Each structure stands twice: as C-alpha cells, then as structure tokens.
Short mmCIF file of C-alpha atoms in Angstrom, two decimals:
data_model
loop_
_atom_site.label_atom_id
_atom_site.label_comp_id
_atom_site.label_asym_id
_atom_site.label_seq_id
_atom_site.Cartn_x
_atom_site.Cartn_y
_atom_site.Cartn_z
CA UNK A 1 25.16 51.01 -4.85
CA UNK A 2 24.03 47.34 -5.14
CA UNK A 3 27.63 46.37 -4.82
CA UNK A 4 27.37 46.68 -1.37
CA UNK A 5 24.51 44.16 -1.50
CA UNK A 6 26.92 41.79 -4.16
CA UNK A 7 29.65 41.70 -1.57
CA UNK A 8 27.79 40.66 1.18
CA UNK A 9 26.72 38.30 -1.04
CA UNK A 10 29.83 36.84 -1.54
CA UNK A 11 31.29 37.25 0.99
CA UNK A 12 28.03 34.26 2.46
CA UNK A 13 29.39 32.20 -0.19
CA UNK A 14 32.93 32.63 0.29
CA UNK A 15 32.53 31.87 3.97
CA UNK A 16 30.28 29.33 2.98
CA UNK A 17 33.07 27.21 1.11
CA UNK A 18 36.02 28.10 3.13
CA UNK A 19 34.36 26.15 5.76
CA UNK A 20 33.78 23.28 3.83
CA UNK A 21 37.46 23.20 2.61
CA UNK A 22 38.90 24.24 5.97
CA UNK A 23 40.52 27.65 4.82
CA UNK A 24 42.73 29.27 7.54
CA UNK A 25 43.12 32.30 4.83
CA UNK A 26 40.73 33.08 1.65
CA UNK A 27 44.03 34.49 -0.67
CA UNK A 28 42.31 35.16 -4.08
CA UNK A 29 38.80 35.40 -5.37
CA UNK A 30 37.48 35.45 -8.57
CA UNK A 31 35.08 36.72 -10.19
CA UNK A 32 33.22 36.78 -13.72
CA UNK A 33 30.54 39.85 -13.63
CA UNK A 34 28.90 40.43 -16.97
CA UNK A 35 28.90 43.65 -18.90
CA UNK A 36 24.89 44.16 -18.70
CA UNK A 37 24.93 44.15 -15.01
CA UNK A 38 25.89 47.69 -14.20
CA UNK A 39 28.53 46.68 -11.40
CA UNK A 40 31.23 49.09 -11.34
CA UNK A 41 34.29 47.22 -10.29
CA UNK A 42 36.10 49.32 -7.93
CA UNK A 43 32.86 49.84 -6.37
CA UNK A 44 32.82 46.32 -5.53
CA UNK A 45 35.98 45.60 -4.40
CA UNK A 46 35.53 48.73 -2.12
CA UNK A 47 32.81 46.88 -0.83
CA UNK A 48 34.84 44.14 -0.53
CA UNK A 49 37.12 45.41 1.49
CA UNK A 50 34.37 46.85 3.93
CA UNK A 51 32.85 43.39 4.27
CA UNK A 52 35.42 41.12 4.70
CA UNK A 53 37.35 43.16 7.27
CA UNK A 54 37.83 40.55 10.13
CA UNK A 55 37.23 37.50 8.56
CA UNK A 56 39.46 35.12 7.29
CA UNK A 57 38.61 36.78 3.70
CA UNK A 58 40.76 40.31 5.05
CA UNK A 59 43.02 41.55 2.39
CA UNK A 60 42.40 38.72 -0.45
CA UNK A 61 42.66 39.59 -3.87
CA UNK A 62 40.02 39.99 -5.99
CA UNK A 63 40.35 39.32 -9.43
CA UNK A 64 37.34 40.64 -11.80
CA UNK A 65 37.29 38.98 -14.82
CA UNK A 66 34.58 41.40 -17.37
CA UNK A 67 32.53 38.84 -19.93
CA UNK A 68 31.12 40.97 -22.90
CA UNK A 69 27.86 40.86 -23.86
CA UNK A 70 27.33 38.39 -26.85
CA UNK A 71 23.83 37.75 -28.46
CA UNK A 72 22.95 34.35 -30.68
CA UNK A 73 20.66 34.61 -34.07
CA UNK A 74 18.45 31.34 -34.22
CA UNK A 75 17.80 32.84 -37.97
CA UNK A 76 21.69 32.71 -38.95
CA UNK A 77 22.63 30.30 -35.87
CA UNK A 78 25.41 33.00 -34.94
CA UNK A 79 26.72 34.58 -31.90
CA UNK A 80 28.43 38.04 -32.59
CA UNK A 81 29.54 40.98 -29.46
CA UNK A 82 27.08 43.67 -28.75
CA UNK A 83 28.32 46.77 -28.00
CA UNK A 84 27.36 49.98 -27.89
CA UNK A 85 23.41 48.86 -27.44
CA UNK A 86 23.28 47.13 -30.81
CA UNK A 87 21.14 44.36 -29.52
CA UNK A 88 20.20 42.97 -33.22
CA UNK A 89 22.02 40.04 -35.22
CA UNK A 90 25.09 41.54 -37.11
CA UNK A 91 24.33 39.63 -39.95
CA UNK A 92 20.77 40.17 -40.66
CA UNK A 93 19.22 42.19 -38.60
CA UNK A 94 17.14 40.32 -36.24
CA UNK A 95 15.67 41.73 -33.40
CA UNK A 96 14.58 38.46 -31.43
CA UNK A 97 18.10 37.80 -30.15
CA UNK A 98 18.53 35.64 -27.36
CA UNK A 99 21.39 36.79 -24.54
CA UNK A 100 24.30 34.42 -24.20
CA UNK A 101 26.51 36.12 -22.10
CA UNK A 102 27.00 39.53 -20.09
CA UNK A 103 24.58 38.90 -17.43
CA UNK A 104 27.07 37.37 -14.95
CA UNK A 105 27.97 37.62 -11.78
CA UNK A 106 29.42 34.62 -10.44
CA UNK A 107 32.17 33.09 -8.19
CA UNK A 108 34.65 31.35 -10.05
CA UNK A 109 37.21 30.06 -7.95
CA UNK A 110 39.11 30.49 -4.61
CA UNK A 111 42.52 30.61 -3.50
CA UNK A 112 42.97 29.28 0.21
CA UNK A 113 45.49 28.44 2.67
CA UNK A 114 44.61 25.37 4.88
CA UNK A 115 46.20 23.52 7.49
CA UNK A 116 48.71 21.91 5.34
CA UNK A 117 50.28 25.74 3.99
CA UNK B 1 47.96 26.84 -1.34
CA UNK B 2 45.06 25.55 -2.86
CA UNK B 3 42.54 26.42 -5.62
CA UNK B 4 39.05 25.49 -4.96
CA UNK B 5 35.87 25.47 -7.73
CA UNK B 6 32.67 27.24 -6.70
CA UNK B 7 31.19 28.53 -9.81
CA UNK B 8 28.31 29.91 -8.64
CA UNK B 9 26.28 33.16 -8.70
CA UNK B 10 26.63 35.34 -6.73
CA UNK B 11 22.92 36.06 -6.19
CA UNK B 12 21.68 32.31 -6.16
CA UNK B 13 20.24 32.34 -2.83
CA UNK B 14 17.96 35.43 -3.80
CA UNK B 15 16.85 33.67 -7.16
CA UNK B 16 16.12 30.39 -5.02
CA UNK B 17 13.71 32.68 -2.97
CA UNK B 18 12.65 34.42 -5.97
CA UNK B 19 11.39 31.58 -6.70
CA UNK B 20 9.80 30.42 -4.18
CA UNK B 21 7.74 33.58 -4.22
CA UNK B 22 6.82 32.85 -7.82
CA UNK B 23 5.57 29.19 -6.92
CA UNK B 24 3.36 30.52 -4.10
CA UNK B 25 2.07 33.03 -6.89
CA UNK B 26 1.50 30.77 -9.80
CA UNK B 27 -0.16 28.36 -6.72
CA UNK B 28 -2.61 31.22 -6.07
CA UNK B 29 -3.25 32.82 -9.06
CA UNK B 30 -1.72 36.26 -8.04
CA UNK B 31 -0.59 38.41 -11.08
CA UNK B 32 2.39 39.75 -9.43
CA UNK B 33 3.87 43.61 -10.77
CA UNK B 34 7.47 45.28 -10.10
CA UNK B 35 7.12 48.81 -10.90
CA UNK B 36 10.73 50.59 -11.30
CA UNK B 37 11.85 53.92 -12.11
CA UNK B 38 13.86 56.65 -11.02
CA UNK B 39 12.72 58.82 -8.12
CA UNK B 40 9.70 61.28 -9.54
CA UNK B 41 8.94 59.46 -12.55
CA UNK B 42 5.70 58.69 -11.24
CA UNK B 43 5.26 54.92 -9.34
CA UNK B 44 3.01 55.83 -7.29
CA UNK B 45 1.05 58.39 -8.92
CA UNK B 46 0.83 55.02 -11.40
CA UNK B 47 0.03 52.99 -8.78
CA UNK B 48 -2.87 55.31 -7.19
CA UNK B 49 -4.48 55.65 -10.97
CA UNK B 50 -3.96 51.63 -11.18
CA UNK B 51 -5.80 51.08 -8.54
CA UNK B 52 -8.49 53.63 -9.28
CA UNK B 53 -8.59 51.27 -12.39
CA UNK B 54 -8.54 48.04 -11.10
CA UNK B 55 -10.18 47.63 -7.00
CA UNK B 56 -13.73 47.14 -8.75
CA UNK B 57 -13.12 44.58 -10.30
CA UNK B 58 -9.77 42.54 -8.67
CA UNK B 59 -8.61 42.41 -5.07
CA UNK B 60 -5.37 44.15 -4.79
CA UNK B 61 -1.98 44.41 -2.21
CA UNK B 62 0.51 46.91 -2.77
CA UNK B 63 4.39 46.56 -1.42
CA UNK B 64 6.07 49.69 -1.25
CA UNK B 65 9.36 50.04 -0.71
CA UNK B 66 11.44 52.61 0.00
CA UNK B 67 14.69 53.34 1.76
CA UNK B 68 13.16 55.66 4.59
CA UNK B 69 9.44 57.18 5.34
CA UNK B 70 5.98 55.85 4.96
CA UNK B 71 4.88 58.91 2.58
CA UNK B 72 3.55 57.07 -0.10
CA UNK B 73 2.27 53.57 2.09
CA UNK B 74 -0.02 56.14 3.19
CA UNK B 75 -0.92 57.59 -0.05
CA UNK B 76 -1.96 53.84 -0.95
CA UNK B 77 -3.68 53.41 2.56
CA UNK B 78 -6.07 56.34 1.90
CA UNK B 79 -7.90 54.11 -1.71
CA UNK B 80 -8.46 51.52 0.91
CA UNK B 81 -5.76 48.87 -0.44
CA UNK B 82 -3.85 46.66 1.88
CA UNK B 83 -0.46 48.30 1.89
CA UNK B 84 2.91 46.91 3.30
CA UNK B 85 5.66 49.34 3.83
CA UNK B 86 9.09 48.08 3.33
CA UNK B 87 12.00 50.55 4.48
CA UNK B 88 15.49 49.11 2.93
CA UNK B 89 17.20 51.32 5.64
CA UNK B 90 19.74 52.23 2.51
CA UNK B 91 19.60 49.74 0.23
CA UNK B 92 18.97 50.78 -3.03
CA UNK B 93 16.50 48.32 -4.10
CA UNK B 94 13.89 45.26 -2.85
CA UNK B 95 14.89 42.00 -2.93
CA UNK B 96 13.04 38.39 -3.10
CA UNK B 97 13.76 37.64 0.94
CA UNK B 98 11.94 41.45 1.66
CA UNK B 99 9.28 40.23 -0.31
CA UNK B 100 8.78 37.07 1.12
CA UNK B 101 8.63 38.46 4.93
CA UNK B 102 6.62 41.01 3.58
CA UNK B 103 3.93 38.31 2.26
CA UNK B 104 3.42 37.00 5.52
CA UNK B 105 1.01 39.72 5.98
CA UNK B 106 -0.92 39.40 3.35
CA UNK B 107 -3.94 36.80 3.05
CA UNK B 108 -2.32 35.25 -0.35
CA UNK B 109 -5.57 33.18 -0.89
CA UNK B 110 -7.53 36.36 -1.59
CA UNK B 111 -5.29 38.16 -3.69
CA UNK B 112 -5.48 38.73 -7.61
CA UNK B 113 -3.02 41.52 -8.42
CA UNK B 114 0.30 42.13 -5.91
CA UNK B 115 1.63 45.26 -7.26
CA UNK B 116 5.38 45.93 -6.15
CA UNK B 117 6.95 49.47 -6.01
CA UNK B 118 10.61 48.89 -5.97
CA UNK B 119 13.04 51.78 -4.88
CA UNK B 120 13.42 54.86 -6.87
CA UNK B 121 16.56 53.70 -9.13
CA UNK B 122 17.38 52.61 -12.52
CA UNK B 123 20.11 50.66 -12.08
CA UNK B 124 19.88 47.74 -9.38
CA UNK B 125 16.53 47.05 -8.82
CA UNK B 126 16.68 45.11 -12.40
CA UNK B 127 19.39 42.91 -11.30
CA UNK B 128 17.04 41.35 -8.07
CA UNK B 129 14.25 39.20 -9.00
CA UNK B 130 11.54 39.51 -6.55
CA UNK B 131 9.25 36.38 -8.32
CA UNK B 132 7.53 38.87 -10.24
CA UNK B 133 5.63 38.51 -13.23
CA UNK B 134 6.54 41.41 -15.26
CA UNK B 135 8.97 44.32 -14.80
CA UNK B 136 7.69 47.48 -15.36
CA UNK B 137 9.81 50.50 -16.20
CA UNK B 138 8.42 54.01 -16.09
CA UNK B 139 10.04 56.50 -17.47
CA UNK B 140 9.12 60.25 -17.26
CA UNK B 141 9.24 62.54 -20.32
CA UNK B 142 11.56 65.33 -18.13
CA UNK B 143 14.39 63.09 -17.47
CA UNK B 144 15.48 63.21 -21.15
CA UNK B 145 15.22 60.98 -24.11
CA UNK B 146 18.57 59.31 -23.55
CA UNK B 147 17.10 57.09 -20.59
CA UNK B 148 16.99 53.61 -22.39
CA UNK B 149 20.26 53.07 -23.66
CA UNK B 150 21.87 54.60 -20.73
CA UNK B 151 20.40 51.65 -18.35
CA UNK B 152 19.76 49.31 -20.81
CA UNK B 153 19.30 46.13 -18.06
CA UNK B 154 16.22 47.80 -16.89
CA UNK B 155 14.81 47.70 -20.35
CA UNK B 156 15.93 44.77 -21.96
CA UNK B 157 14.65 42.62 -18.90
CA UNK B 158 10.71 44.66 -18.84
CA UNK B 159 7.54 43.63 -19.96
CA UNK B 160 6.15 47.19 -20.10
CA UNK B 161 7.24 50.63 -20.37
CA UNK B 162 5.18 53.45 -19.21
CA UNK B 163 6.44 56.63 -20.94
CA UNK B 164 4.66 59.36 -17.76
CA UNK B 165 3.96 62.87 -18.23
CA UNK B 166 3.29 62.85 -21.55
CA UNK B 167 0.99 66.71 -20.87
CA UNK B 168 4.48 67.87 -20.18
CA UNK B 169 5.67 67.05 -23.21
CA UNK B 170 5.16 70.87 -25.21
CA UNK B 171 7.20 72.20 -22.37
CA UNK B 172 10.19 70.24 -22.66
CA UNK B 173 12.60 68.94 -24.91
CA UNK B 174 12.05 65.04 -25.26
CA UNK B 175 11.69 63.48 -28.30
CA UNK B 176 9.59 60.79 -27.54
CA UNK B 177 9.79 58.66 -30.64
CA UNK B 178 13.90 58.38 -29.94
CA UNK B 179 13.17 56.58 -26.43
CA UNK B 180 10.90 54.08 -27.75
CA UNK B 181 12.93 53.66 -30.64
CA UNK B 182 15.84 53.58 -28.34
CA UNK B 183 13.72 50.69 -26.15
CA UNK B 184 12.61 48.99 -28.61
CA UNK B 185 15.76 48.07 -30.01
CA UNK B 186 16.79 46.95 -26.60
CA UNK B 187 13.60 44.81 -26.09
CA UNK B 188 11.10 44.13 -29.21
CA UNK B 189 8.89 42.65 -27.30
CA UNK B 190 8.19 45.72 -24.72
CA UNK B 191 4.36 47.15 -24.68
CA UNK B 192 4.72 50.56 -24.86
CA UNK B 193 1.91 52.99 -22.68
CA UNK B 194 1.89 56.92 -23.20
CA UNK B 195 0.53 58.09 -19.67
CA UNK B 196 -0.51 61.14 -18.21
CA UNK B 197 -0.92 60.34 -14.65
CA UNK B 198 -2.22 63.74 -13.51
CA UNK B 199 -4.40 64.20 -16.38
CA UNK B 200 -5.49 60.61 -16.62
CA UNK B 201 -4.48 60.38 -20.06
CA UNK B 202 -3.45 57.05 -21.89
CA UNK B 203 -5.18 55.01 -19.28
CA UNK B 204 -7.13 52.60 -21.41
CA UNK B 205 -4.57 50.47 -22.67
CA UNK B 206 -2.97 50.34 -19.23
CA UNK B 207 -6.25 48.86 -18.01
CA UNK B 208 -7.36 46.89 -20.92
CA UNK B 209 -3.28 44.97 -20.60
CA UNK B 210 -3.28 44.90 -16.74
CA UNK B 211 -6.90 42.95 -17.23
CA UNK B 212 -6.10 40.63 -19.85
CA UNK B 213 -2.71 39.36 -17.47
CA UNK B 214 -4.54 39.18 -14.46
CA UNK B 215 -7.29 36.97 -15.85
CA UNK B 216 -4.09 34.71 -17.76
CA UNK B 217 -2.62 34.47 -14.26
CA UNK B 218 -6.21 33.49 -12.45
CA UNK B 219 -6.96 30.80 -15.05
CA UNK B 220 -3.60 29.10 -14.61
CA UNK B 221 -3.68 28.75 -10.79
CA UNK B 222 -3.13 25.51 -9.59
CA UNK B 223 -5.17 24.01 -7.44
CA UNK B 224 -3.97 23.41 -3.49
CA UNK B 225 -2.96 20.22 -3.18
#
C-alpha cells in the first residue's frame, strides 16, 4: 500500500502549487505513473480521496495517464515496448538495455479555479 | 479555469533527501546496504550471519525497520551492534527522511558498513531510495520460483540477490535455475548468492563481495572539508 504514501505525496505538492497560483479549487490532476512502478490506480485515487478530504483538493479529478515501459539498444540505437518481462533489445538480443520510460510517477498538470472563475 | 504546469515527481522531495544521505555517506566512507524481501525470507537471519562475518574486521550499524515490535532490533542488540529500531506505524516500507532522523544516532565518523533492513515487502520498498548503495533482494526458495518476474522493480533496480534456504531445497518444489534465469533477464548485472542461513552455507562469496565494496567505499571517502 505505498499509494497511501504517493498521495500524501501529492497531495504536498499539489498544495504546494495551488498556493503559489492562488487556487480557490484544485479541479483536475494529472498524473503520468509508469508501468514498472507497481501503483495500482484505483488504489491511488482511493487514497486520494482519503487525503484530500477538506482541502481545497476535495472531489478533483484525477486523471492517470499509464506510460509503458520502453527500453533503448545502444548496439542497434533503438527503443522498442517491453512487455511481458522481455527486458532485452527486440532486435538483437541485448541484455544491457537502458530504461527509458515506465518508471514514472509524476505530476503533470493542474486544473484550478482562482479568484477570477 | 486555469491549467497550471508542475511536472514534477511525485517523490522528489524523498530523492532530494535520498540524497543527501548518500553525500553524508560517500563524505564518510560508509558502504551503505538495503536489504528487502518479503516477510520470512530471511533479513535478519542474513543480517545476524553478516555480521558474524563482518564485526572483526569493519565497524557496523544496523537500521531495522519494521511496521510494529522491536523483535528483531533485539536480535541485532544481542551480537553487540549498534541497532536503531524504526517502527513505520503501517507504512509498508522505509523511506530516505526515516533514515536520515534515524542517523542522528549514529556516530557517522566511525562507521564502515550501515546495513538497512527495509520492511518485509516486495513491492514498495524498491520504489523509495533511502541513499543506499546497493539494493539487496532476498528471496527464499519456499515462496516459489515465480518471484522475479512477478515484482520485477525489486529486481531490475538490485545489486545482489540472495537466493535463502537453499537446505530446503529437496523438500520443496523450486526450481532454482528458473529464478535466476528469470532475474537475470530482468537485471544482467545482478550477483547471484546461494545461502543457507541456518546451515551457514554459501557464506563465502557473501563475505568475500561485502569486503571488496566496503573497502571501494572506504578508499573513495572524501576528506572533511
């Protein structure tokens, strides 16, 4: 259950920005979370819920946008989707892989309402 | 209504203390070890034949954490190591600010090997950088040979696997060559140890890898400024 620890850590950086910007009302957030991180989505937004009950966050959307995992071959200077635990190059083989994406979990953007809504 | 850019990670403020830990290690020298498994693979049976290994030769510090209890702080606190308990009070795993406030009670100057025993848990202790050197995954022969690609994070991102129980291993049906095959193709580079804790099998190589990191670390200290 690290979601719970992933929501509270958004919900720091939501609260965070909306300052900055002068939210009255967080609407939407989005998120990219990678597929290599083990984050169950409804787990998190269950969290979500739990954490951002009485804050200016309460009831706001949030959008989770999956990124597959994709690995780059320096040999063949390709990237290629891994799935199923294939982590070799599709082309020849290669073991030494580097990761390029599926290890995110990031804040994209933010919907608010400020003084001017 | 208004859309505003953050694009950040979720998790930066733990990686910005997660690294601060690592600075204050590479500073001092301190070969720093995150031992994760799933409850009863064997940490700190690992940890108690580790330090059986090592306390001769290096001064040690052990972090355990846990979510309740002080069972196996004490275990540790009976070799005569300093030991400091963390309790997560729930949460499934350590992370870099626990380890920092944990530090504080440790005299850093005097300290070759930190050895870290994360919560029992496959899954999110590999997502929380503590500042840690290497990750090291344990896996016990009775949990089944399907381990590695079913939490393939934890082994992709390790330096070492420790494959325990290995004496169990005409009881049971594990077939050991699939899970290193299996981790292996997750993570080429991963050094591989076949352990017996309670029989004090495979220990060599443990020792012999632990020693050869430690003294890396200690040579590359920088000096205080």
């Amino acid at each position: 259950m690290h979601e719970y620890s992933i929501a509270q850590n958004i919900m720091q950086i939501i609260l965070t920005e909306a300052e900055k910007a002068k939210a009255r009302k967080v609407v939407k957030v989005s998120l990219k979370i990678g597929g290599l991180t083990g984050v169950f989505p409804d787990s998190l937004s269950f969290c979500f819920d739990l954490c951002s009950k009485g804050t200016i966050a309460e009831n706001a959307d949030l959008i989770i946008e999956k990124v597959p995992i994709r690995g780059y071959c320096p040999h063949c200077n390709k990237v290629f989707l891994i799935e199923d635990n294939k982590y070799l190059c599709q082309n020849c083989g290669n073991l030494k892989i580097e990761l390029i994406t599926g290890r995110e979990l990031q804040i994209n953007h933010l919907e608010i309402e400020d003084e001017t809504d | 209504m208004k859309q505003i850019e953050i694009k950040k990670d979720i998790l930066s403020a733990h990686e910005m203390i997660a690294k601060e830990n690592s600075e204050l290690f590479k500073r001092k020298g301190t070969f720093v070890l995150n031992l994760m498994s799933s409850p009863g693979a064997g940490k700190t049976s690992l940890l108690e034949r580790t330090i059986e290994l090592l306390k001769n030769t290096f001064s040690l510090g052990v972090i355990e954490g846990d979510i309740a209890t002080s069972y196996d702080a004490e275990r540790i606190n009976a070799l005569g190591v300093k030991v400091v308990q963390i309790n997560t009070g729930g949460a499934c795993h350590l992370d870099s600010a626990m380890i920092k406030n944990a530090l504080a009670e440790f005299n850093t100057d005097r300290l070759d090997t930190l050895i870290i025993e994360n919560v029992g848990n496959l899954v999110c202790p590999a997502e929380f950088n503590l500042g840690e050197d290497a990750k090291v995954v344990i896996f016990s022969v009775t949990e089944g040979d399907d381990k590695p690609f079913k939490y393939p994070l934890m082994f992709r991102l390790s330096k070492a696997l420790i494959i325990n129980k290995v004496d169990l291993l005409p009881y049971i049906d594990c077939n050991i060559k699939r899970v290193i095959k299996d981790a292996n193709s997750l993570n080429p580079d991963l050094r591989i140890f076949e352990i017996s804790c309670t029989k004090r099998k495979g220990l060599n190589s443990w020792k012999k890898w632990l020693e050869e990191e430690i003294n890396k670390k200690r040579n590359t200290s920088l000096p205080d400024e």
